[in-house]
Amino acid sequence: MNMKFKATLLGLSIAAVLPTMNMAQTPVYLDTSKPIEERVKDALSRMTLEEKVKMTHAQSKFSSPGVPRLGIPEVWATDGPHGIRPEVLWDEWDQAGWTNDSCIAYPALTCLSATWNPEMSYLYGKSIGEEARYRKKDILLGPGVNIYRTPLNGRNFEYMGEDPYLSSMMVVPYIKGVQENGVAACVKHYALNNQEFNRHTTNVHLSDRALYEIYLPAFKAAVQEGGAWAIMGAYNLYSFSEDTDSGKLYKTQHACHNKRLLQDILRKEWGFDGVVVSDWGGVHDTFQAISNGLDMEFGSWTNGLSAGTRNAYDNYYLAHPYLKLIQDGTVGTKELDEKVSNILRLIFRTSMNPHKPFGSLASPEHGQAGRKIGEEGIVLLQNKDNVLPIDLKKARKIAVIGENAIKMMTVGGGSSSLKVKYEISPLDGLKNRVGSQAEVLYVRGYVGDPTGEYNGVQTGQDLKDDRSEDELLAEAVEVSKDADYVIFFGGLNKSNHQDCEDSDRASLGLPYAQDRVIGELAKVNKNLIVVNISGNAVAMPWVNEVPAIVQGWFLGSEAGTALASVLLGDANPSGKLPFTFPARLEDVGAHKLGEYPGNKEELAHSKNNGDTINEIYREDIFVGYRWADKEKIKPLFPFGHGLSYTTFAYGKPSADKKVMTADDTISFTINVKNTGTREGQEVIQLYVSDKKSSLPRPVKELKGFKKVKLAPGEEKAVTLTIDKKALSFFDDVKHEWMTEPGKFEAVIGTSSRDIKGIVPFELR
Ligand code: BGC
């Protein structure tokens, strides 16, 4: 019997038997029974110099060449990180006009992080990975883990908040979920891309302590625990000093070809064996790109988003200029072989992995995953007099006010913009849920940005309204007077200078006339609920006038359904803030001390011609709650905060020992009881406080958390275990993590400010 047929009969995959069948003829690189490293070596040995150089740079906006002669496929990348980007033309940002590339938009990463639930993160990665695989993409350009340093950063919505531990815990399952689909997660933007203003020219200076303790841990976890197959260099520059034979050398290099970040830390310290992809247009120097660890160059001579020089691919820094340097003997081929080996490894892990699944696109399960993540990430910030959840038994009329109740939020914001199969607006979500049980009346209240287009994807909404601010306000007040509930949906949107790539926000305040509208609505209706749709903290001058405030994020396709579930109480909110809401901008370290958005004098003299602008992170390790704690500032809403519709009671926390040694662990246990009448989830947060150390340390740092589900009346003992890693700090002189014996405290709370108990312990 024919071997192949026999194999199928036995239920074996053809790919699995191919190698044994054709042992003599099958080249090693195609033999999937062979270890990847052997296949990489073999493929490399068969390639010409030209073929190798070609693989290191793009051939179109989102792809790079394979080796057609050897049957090695092209590499196809897609944004990321909230859904699969629609297909663009070969060499243009415009839509390719496909009709089969609409996706599910998942909640923005700030919302995912706000679930404080790694299971949600895995669900997210698995679902988006399936969509990427179905669309035949090999690299998903995400997730993003740049630390939330300032609430003005236009791209915070694409990241996982201000805390290195929380982002690390949340990024790992996302990557695993994606990569199980044979799609590489490309973690971005490595590193120090903490603002959009001057993103190509800002040169970051910071201590190694801040680098290692705050800005790198999530990337490190992505690489070492998540096993990420790709990482994206950032646009900004980073300055570092290096010991050389001729003494200390000070170097300033773009992050996409920064020796310290890529060679010293990523490759040597962390052992990364994946591909370093440049950000689109982030490469500026052939020599640095050759020798400092970049593998693939994308988007040169584009601004990364819209403009671009046509068909410049042969002129890329790693294209003809590289080939020429090798041909004339200026540089050797060692680095080239390393780059191509990394790329081949990625190809064998993705497109040439015969065991990868087939994926699925915009399935009902994906919609439900988005909804579930959204419901778990929505944060109930304030709920005076238990205004929420809305009680339909008491409601005849619900007034809905605000542009964000109807505006599509999946289009815009930069490279994460999507073409969705559907997007349920907050207003539609509410109407669907309320049905005929009450009247839901909508009026606009204010006009923000009525436009809705990105790279040819149109929302198709006509949001123009020429009435004056006063007229719109008067109408909103009128409708709200006799309503049983008023829900204001406002916040930011995805337009420039809001939650949007390539620009930062101008201020912490809400744009348009929203503060005025909210203030007036609060005067006429005591059941006012404000839902803030944003990926960033906003100022809330009306916080004492408004009983109920909800952080509604950008929730994607199922936005309206998820919000309605929470507002009506079908889902009990359990999200916790992944970043601090400061009361004022001056309450943020980067604004009080740091040089944001760059050295003032240099900014004043810069003619916006690409001059480098230096920026010192003077607040150092004191980012987010670490700053607020140190300065004893009361935030508007603290890191880790989020309420529930049920109530919880907490026991006195205890430890399994009083003294631990460096190779020991220590466990803390606290009892949590649901004392209300409905099921709910609570997040127990463990912060560690070092009582005495040779270097200044934050008052406390998050080192553990657990989300628990409790039925009414149910009580659970929650145990969190740490080891000496949780007690250590980075000593930049010794260049190592240090743990100093002495006294510590485990600070256990349900936010960084709502502390339920403190357990002292000692490290010996
Ligand atoms: C962004 C990246 C994105 C890339 C490709 C750049 O402008 O910074 O995050 O993945 O474009 O769209």
mmCIF file of N, CA and C and ligand atoms in Angstrom, residues 62 79 85 93 141 155 158 188-189 199 232 235 279-280 303-305 415 501, ligand 1:
data_model
loop_
_atom_site.group_PDB
_atom_site.id
_atom_site.type_symbol
_atom_site.label_atom_id
_atom_site.label_comp_id
_atom_site.label_asym_id
_atom_site.label_seq_id
_atom_site.Cartn_x
_atom_site.Cartn_y
_atom_site.Cartn_z
ATOM 1 N N PHE A 62 3.662 45.559 5.315
ATOM 2 C CA PHE A 62 3.604 44.634 6.456
ATOM 3 C C PHE A 62 4.221 43.265 6.194
ATOM 4 N N ASP A 79 -0.947 44.644 12.781
ATOM 5 C CA ASP A 79 -1.328 45.209 14.086
ATOM 6 C C ASP A 79 -2.566 44.445 14.521
ATOM 7 N N ARG A 85 -5.630 44.128 12.190
ATOM 8 C CA ARG A 85 -5.755 45.291 11.312
ATOM 9 C C ARG A 85 -6.259 44.875 9.932
ATOM 10 N N TRP A 93 -0.827 52.867 2.881
ATOM 11 C CA TRP A 93 -1.583 52.647 4.114
ATOM 12 C C TRP A 93 -3.063 52.458 3.830
ATOM 13 N N LEU A 141 1.537 42.376 15.975
ATOM 14 C CA LEU A 141 2.300 43.498 16.527
ATOM 15 C C LEU A 141 1.668 43.967 17.850
ATOM 16 N N ARG A 155 -0.756 57.131 23.943
ATOM 17 C CA ARG A 155 -0.875 55.704 23.650
ATOM 18 C C ARG A 155 -1.036 54.830 24.878
ATOM 19 N N GLU A 158 -3.034 51.534 24.857
ATOM 20 C CA GLU A 158 -2.519 50.301 24.258
ATOM 21 C C GLU A 158 -1.599 49.536 25.209
ATOM 22 N N LYS A 188 5.791 45.206 22.334
ATOM 23 C CA LYS A 188 6.279 46.526 21.946
ATOM 24 C C LYS A 188 6.035 47.540 23.051
ATOM 25 N N HIS A 189 6.662 48.690 23.054
ATOM 26 C CA HIS A 189 7.747 49.144 22.168
ATOM 27 C C HIS A 189 8.983 49.197 23.047
ATOM 28 N N ARG A 199 8.124 61.575 19.437
ATOM 29 C CA ARG A 199 8.483 60.181 19.744
ATOM 30 C C ARG A 199 9.733 59.698 19.012
ATOM 31 N N MET A 232 9.442 44.404 19.427
ATOM 32 C CA MET A 232 9.578 45.569 18.539
ATOM 33 C C MET A 232 10.369 46.670 19.229
ATOM 34 N N TYR A 235 10.632 53.899 19.020
ATOM 35 C CA TYR A 235 11.071 55.020 18.184
ATOM 36 C C TYR A 235 12.128 55.906 18.852
ATOM 37 N N ASP A 279 10.354 49.310 14.867
ATOM 38 C CA ASP A 279 9.072 49.977 14.671
ATOM 39 C C ASP A 279 9.110 50.590 13.277
ATOM 40 N N TRP A 280 7.945 50.879 12.736
ATOM 41 C CA TRP A 280 7.844 51.312 11.333
ATOM 42 C C TRP A 280 8.498 52.696 11.149
ATOM 43 N N ASN A 303 6.244 57.704 8.432
ATOM 44 C CA ASN A 303 6.105 58.181 9.807
ATOM 45 C C ASN A 303 5.484 57.085 10.657
ATOM 46 N N GLY A 304 5.394 55.907 10.083
ATOM 47 C CA GLY A 304 4.858 54.780 10.816
ATOM 48 C C GLY A 304 3.353 54.667 10.691
ATOM 49 N N LEU A 305 2.729 55.733 10.302
ATOM 50 C CA LEU A 305 1.271 55.754 10.342
ATOM 51 C C LEU A 305 0.604 56.090 9.032
ATOM 52 N N SER A 415 -2.222 53.133 14.753
ATOM 53 C CA SER A 415 -2.052 51.809 14.156
ATOM 54 C C SER A 415 -2.964 50.739 14.743
ATOM 55 N N GLU A 501 -2.271 57.647 18.864
ATOM 56 C CA GLU A 501 -0.852 57.566 18.559
ATOM 57 C C GLU A 501 -0.345 58.866 17.927
HETATM 58 C C1 BGC B 1 3.500 51.913 15.644
HETATM 59 C C2 BGC B 1 3.564 50.437 15.934
HETATM 60 C C3 BGC B 1 2.825 49.692 14.860
HETATM 61 C C4 BGC B 1 3.460 50.020 13.507
HETATM 62 C C5 BGC B 1 2.826 49.310 12.344
HETATM 63 C C6 BGC B 1 3.933 52.256 14.235
HETATM 64 O O1 BGC B 1 3.571 53.551 13.939
HETATM 65 O O2 BGC B 1 4.303 52.611 16.558
HETATM 66 O O3 BGC B 1 3.016 50.177 17.192
HETATM 67 O O4 BGC B 1 2.828 48.320 15.124
HETATM 68 O O5 BGC B 1 3.338 51.407 13.282
HETATM 69 O O6 BGC B 1 1.563 49.799 12.088
#
